[in-house]
């Protein structure tokens, strides 16, 4: 069997892909939104540092969730995704470093707020906590996997799958 | 001198969240007569029904993007002189030049803040009072 094509999504990026791709990223307080249109068979991932919907937001747009969410959604629509069919999973937003305050929580709250405002279904994911995560997302199927930085691994099946648990591997 | 309470602004963006951010910034500047459109096509329809003094439009939108909307606005008699500010996530030189050649009045790079928006609007239509 051919190995999946791995595409790493850097901080400040949004990537759209499909087919055999697996999108990966490494998150601490940052958030990655994984959004796809199951019918069109394409999806994408972004990786943002700060929310960006606050009045004092300054600096490069690429740091901000508001810009990267727009970039991802518009990228999907241009590739044939239908807005009403979009579904999302959210990852990250950990409060990993004490002196960073609650940036992780603010990022997570923004991501949830954005999906609610734009009417995009949130199927789950994994937000918050105090540990960083490595996230893998298969845009064609919606499957995702996150590996906590301390080594604990949890695995998500496509949204239609039934919950199951196998020791360290948590399927839902 | 422009009396901001009389200024009618149309905000065009396909993302509700972004429209709210821009509208909040406008409200902070005392501009409250705001109409919305969710893409270029919707903006043209809205303008026919509710004329405005100024358009603030995102660039990256489905159907009709910001530049296409600007082109349409500039080629229609009653709206050809309507001030047009375009917003983009990137200060792309090519995009800025293209927008300028189509007659854009100002170009703003996101994220926008009330002070930046204020100076951008004032550069186009004069001091807000």
Short mmCIF file of C-alpha atoms in Angstrom, two decimals, chain A residues 8-159:
data_model
loop_
_atom_site.label_atom_id
_atom_site.label_comp_id
_atom_site.label_asym_id
_atom_site.label_seq_id
_atom_site.Cartn_x
_atom_site.Cartn_y
_atom_site.Cartn_z
CA UNK A 8 3.00 19.88 7.11
CA UNK A 9 0.98 23.02 7.91
CA UNK A 10 3.21 25.68 9.45
CA UNK A 11 2.09 28.41 11.83
CA UNK A 12 0.40 31.13 9.77
CA UNK A 13 -0.56 28.78 6.93
CA UNK A 14 -3.79 27.35 5.55
CA UNK A 15 -3.62 24.35 3.21
CA UNK A 16 -6.34 22.71 1.17
CA UNK A 17 -5.86 19.18 -0.13
CA UNK A 18 -7.63 15.93 -0.85
CA UNK A 19 -6.99 12.46 -2.17
CA UNK A 20 -4.15 10.67 -0.43
CA UNK A 21 -2.88 13.66 1.57
CA UNK A 22 -2.53 13.77 5.33
CA UNK A 23 -2.19 17.25 6.78
CA UNK A 24 -0.06 17.52 9.91
CA UNK A 25 0.84 20.24 12.38
CA UNK A 26 2.29 20.75 15.83
CA UNK A 27 0.26 22.80 18.31
CA UNK A 28 0.69 24.35 21.73
CA UNK A 29 -1.51 27.34 22.47
CA UNK A 30 -2.13 27.72 18.72
CA UNK A 31 -5.28 26.29 17.19
CA UNK A 32 -5.69 24.31 13.97
CA UNK A 33 -9.09 24.16 12.31
CA UNK A 34 -9.63 21.16 10.06
CA UNK A 35 -12.52 21.84 7.69
CA UNK A 36 -13.84 19.76 4.82
CA UNK A 37 -16.74 19.07 2.49
CA UNK A 38 -17.29 15.34 2.66
CA UNK A 39 -19.26 15.32 -0.62
CA UNK A 40 -16.55 17.14 -2.55
CA UNK A 41 -13.83 14.99 -1.00
CA UNK A 42 -11.58 17.90 -0.11
CA UNK A 43 -10.58 19.53 3.11
CA UNK A 44 -7.94 21.65 4.69
CA UNK A 45 -6.17 22.76 7.81
CA UNK A 46 -4.94 26.08 9.14
CA UNK A 47 -2.72 26.93 12.09
CA UNK A 48 -3.13 30.24 13.88
CA UNK A 49 -1.37 31.95 16.75
CA UNK A 50 -3.94 34.51 17.99
CA UNK A 51 -7.69 35.10 17.53
CA UNK A 52 -7.66 38.39 15.57
CA UNK A 53 -11.26 39.46 16.12
CA UNK A 54 -10.32 41.84 18.91
CA UNK A 55 -10.07 45.60 18.52
CA UNK A 56 -6.37 45.73 19.49
CA UNK A 57 -5.20 43.15 16.95
CA UNK A 58 -2.11 44.46 15.17
CA UNK A 59 0.75 42.94 13.22
CA UNK A 60 0.80 40.42 10.40
CA UNK A 61 -2.55 39.04 9.33
CA UNK A 62 -1.01 35.58 8.97
CA UNK A 63 -0.79 35.31 12.77
CA UNK A 64 -4.49 35.66 13.22
CA UNK A 65 -7.29 33.17 13.26
CA UNK A 66 -9.78 35.46 11.61
CA UNK A 67 -7.59 35.81 8.51
CA UNK A 68 -6.56 32.15 8.41
CA UNK A 69 -10.13 30.91 8.86
CA UNK A 70 -11.19 33.10 5.94
CA UNK A 71 -8.26 31.88 3.89
CA UNK A 72 -9.10 28.24 4.58
CA UNK A 73 -12.84 28.55 3.93
CA UNK A 74 -12.32 30.58 0.75
CA UNK A 75 -9.64 28.13 -0.39
CA UNK A 76 -12.11 25.27 0.05
CA UNK A 77 -14.91 27.11 -1.77
CA UNK A 78 -12.59 27.86 -4.69
CA UNK A 79 -11.76 24.16 -4.95
CA UNK A 80 -15.43 23.24 -5.20
CA UNK A 81 -16.51 22.80 -1.58
CA UNK A 82 -20.04 23.93 -0.72
CA UNK A 83 -20.39 26.31 2.21
CA UNK A 84 -23.49 24.59 3.61
CA UNK A 85 -21.73 21.23 3.57
CA UNK A 86 -18.64 22.27 5.50
CA UNK A 87 -17.80 20.41 8.69
CA UNK A 88 -14.97 21.10 11.09
CA UNK A 89 -12.81 19.71 13.84
CA UNK A 90 -10.76 21.95 16.12
CA UNK A 91 -7.50 21.11 17.83
CA UNK A 92 -5.01 22.85 20.12
CA UNK A 93 -5.57 25.87 22.31
CA UNK A 94 -3.62 24.43 25.24
CA UNK A 95 -2.46 26.72 28.00
CA UNK A 96 1.04 25.31 27.92
CA UNK A 97 3.14 28.09 29.43
CA UNK A 98 2.08 29.95 32.56
CA UNK A 99 3.39 33.36 31.47
CA UNK A 100 1.47 33.20 28.16
CA UNK A 101 -1.74 33.68 30.15
CA UNK A 102 -4.90 32.31 28.60
CA UNK A 103 -3.97 32.65 24.92
CA UNK A 104 -4.81 28.99 24.32
CA UNK A 105 -8.29 29.39 25.79
CA UNK A 106 -8.87 32.60 23.80
CA UNK A 107 -7.82 30.89 20.58
CA UNK A 108 -10.13 27.96 21.29
CA UNK A 109 -13.04 30.27 22.14
CA UNK A 110 -12.48 32.26 18.94
CA UNK A 111 -12.43 29.12 16.79
CA UNK A 112 -15.71 27.87 18.29
CA UNK A 113 -17.25 31.33 17.93
CA UNK A 114 -16.16 31.59 14.28
CA UNK A 115 -17.72 28.23 13.37
CA UNK A 116 -20.96 29.12 15.16
CA UNK A 117 -21.15 32.54 13.48
CA UNK A 118 -20.45 31.14 10.03
CA UNK A 119 -22.81 28.20 10.46
CA UNK A 120 -20.11 25.55 10.04
CA UNK A 121 -20.84 22.32 11.92
CA UNK A 122 -18.25 21.44 14.53
CA UNK A 123 -17.96 17.67 14.74
CA UNK A 124 -15.42 17.64 17.55
CA UNK A 125 -11.69 17.64 17.87
CA UNK A 126 -9.69 18.34 20.97
CA UNK A 127 -9.22 21.79 22.50
CA UNK A 128 -7.72 23.04 25.73
CA UNK A 129 -5.75 21.28 28.41
CA UNK A 130 -2.14 21.91 29.26
CA UNK A 131 -0.27 19.76 26.75
CA UNK A 132 0.88 20.34 23.21
CA UNK A 133 -0.35 18.11 20.41
CA UNK A 134 0.75 16.82 17.06
CA UNK A 135 -2.30 16.59 14.81
CA UNK A 136 -2.81 14.56 11.66
CA UNK A 137 -5.89 15.05 9.47
CA UNK A 138 -7.00 13.12 6.42
CA UNK A 139 -9.10 15.66 4.46
CA UNK A 140 -10.63 13.09 2.13
CA UNK A 141 -12.15 11.06 4.97
CA UNK A 142 -12.26 13.47 7.90
CA UNK A 143 -10.25 11.08 10.04
CA UNK A 144 -7.93 12.72 12.51
CA UNK A 145 -5.32 11.74 15.03
CA UNK A 146 -3.61 13.71 17.74
CA UNK A 147 -0.54 12.73 19.64
CA UNK A 148 0.07 14.54 22.88
CA UNK A 149 3.55 15.87 23.36
CA UNK A 150 3.96 13.71 26.45
CA UNK A 151 3.40 10.64 24.30
CA UNK A 152 -0.29 9.79 24.88
CA UNK A 153 -1.95 9.03 21.54
CA UNK A 154 -5.64 9.36 20.73
CA UNK A 155 -7.22 8.57 17.40
CA UNK A 156 -10.39 9.89 15.79
CA UNK A 157 -12.25 7.90 13.18
CA UNK A 158 -14.52 9.62 10.63
CA UNK A 159 -17.47 11.32 12.28
#
